[in-house]
Amino acid sequence: MGVEAPDYQHARSNSDEIARQKAIDEWLPITSSRNAKWWYSAFHNVTAMVGAGVLSLPYAMSELGWGPGVVILILSWIITLYTLWQMVEMHEMVPGKRFDRYHELGQYAFGEKLGLYIVVPQQLIVEVGVCIVYMVTGGKSLKKFHETVCSSCKHIKLTYFIFIFSSVHFVLSHLPNFNSISGVSLAAAVMSLSYSTIAWGASLDKGVQPDVQYGYKAKSTSGTVFNFLAALGDVAFAYAGHNVVLEIQATIPSTPEKPSKGPMWKGVLVAYIVVALCYFPVALIGYWVFGNSVEENILLSLKKPAWLVAIANMFVVIHVIGSYQIYAMPVFDMMETMLVKKLHFKPSAALRFVVRSLYVAFTMFIAITFPFFGGLLSFFGGFAFAPTTYFLPCVMWLCIYKPKRFSLSWWTNWICIVFGLLLMILAPIGGLRQIIVTAKTYDFYS
């Protein structure tokens, strides 16, 4: 009898611990709701993938030139679709277990500690970086909308527009999980398709400019090279949905007979077709019409008709509201997991309110302080997007599945890894130079 009591207590404490963990998982944003439909994954992926980065693609084309530009755009589309397929496949490769978060997959591939050290810093740089860049984009698009609609109005500083944009997030950030933001995400996905269509449609209507030139704009060879590298970062930034793909897949129901990868892959394919419809016409038509005189954001090149440019800018604002939420959700999940599981805070609405409000305030502060949009894109794009999007999934695939040497799978993964590594090393160099050049003449909080 005396021997059984500790066993009984041990079993009881074990079941209490399992119940506690289950309650925590049901409270955390990623694992709390698992009843998403396949089309949720389609528009979450469109919202995550088609960023305001699409508007800088004609400018990236002008720095890459026709040949390299088209090749890099198509290569990126194919490679990122392949690595996205790998992520969807790996989500449930261990029977009975789901890797709901990018870092959980990393820990399975590289080991408990190393997996965290490899994945979490990069994922955080991407997600927090995107949130900051979108704060700037939202503020700039609001400012452009205001100036277009009311050209005779008093000039208002960008800082205030970023304040206005962030006020929406102080409210929306308190929606608990991915499924609760699906309405916001759907609106954002529709908007991304709309403003992309406006961008290339209005460019086509304008027709090729009379003095159009397709050569490189920089006067020196070093300038041309640096611009080329920065443009690589812009392209990398345009394909960034991988950082939230496992988290989106975690919301889809799954059974051994009907695993979640079926509906998820269907959603991803639809999303990638939409991505192609947004990216290729904007990049190619924008560059064809304006040549190397195209602005960093193609909407700035389209000065008329004013009402259409104003609408497009408003669409960008609505889209980046949704995108911000999609990228913020995994960060909220990480912070709340840390506080509740490691620091043993009690899961509560108050905790969630404080954590999320502080995060929005932090991203707003950084955006107001450093709003050099283009340089930031290239820098973050190369530094963190290239690994998490282009080659980390391939490295994990090689570690886990160990394909035969020199087989098709082995070659495909190594080609993606080499391409991704080159992007990661080269793109930040161009981005950093752009930031330095812009910062020389930048006036803080102007």
Short mmCIF file of C-alpha atoms in Angstrom, two decimals, residues 6 9 13 15 23 56 70 89 102 109 117 131 165 170 239-240 245 276 279 281 301 312 315 347 361 395 412 420:
data_model
loop_
_atom_site.label_atom_id
_atom_site.label_comp_id
_atom_site.label_asym_id
_atom_site.label_seq_id
_atom_site.Cartn_x
_atom_site.Cartn_y
_atom_site.Cartn_z
CA PRO A 6 3.67 7.82 -4.30
CA GLN A 9 0.43 10.84 -6.50
CA SER A 13 0.54 15.21 -10.65
CA SER A 15 -2.27 14.24 -15.28
CA ALA A 23 -5.35 24.59 -20.92
CA SER A 56 8.90 48.21 -55.21
CA VAL A 70 13.11 38.23 -65.05
CA GLU A 89 4.91 18.25 -45.84
CA TYR A 102 8.65 27.08 -37.15
CA ALA A 109 15.73 18.85 -37.18
CA TYR A 117 19.11 29.26 -31.55
CA CYS A 131 5.81 44.79 -38.59
CA PHE A 165 -1.91 53.92 -38.58
CA PHE A 170 -3.79 48.94 -30.61
CA TYR A 239 8.48 36.19 -50.90
CA ALA A 240 8.24 36.11 -47.14
CA VAL A 245 3.17 28.99 -42.83
CA ALA A 276 2.06 35.46 -59.67
CA TYR A 279 4.00 40.23 -58.94
CA PRO A 281 2.48 42.14 -64.24
CA SER A 301 5.30 57.32 -60.54
CA ALA A 312 -4.68 52.45 -54.48
CA PHE A 315 -5.98 49.77 -50.45
CA PRO A 347 -3.01 33.11 -18.67
CA ALA A 361 4.06 50.60 -29.16
CA VAL A 395 18.54 22.16 -44.67
CA THR A 412 17.39 20.37 -55.75
CA GLY A 420 19.67 31.32 -50.66
#
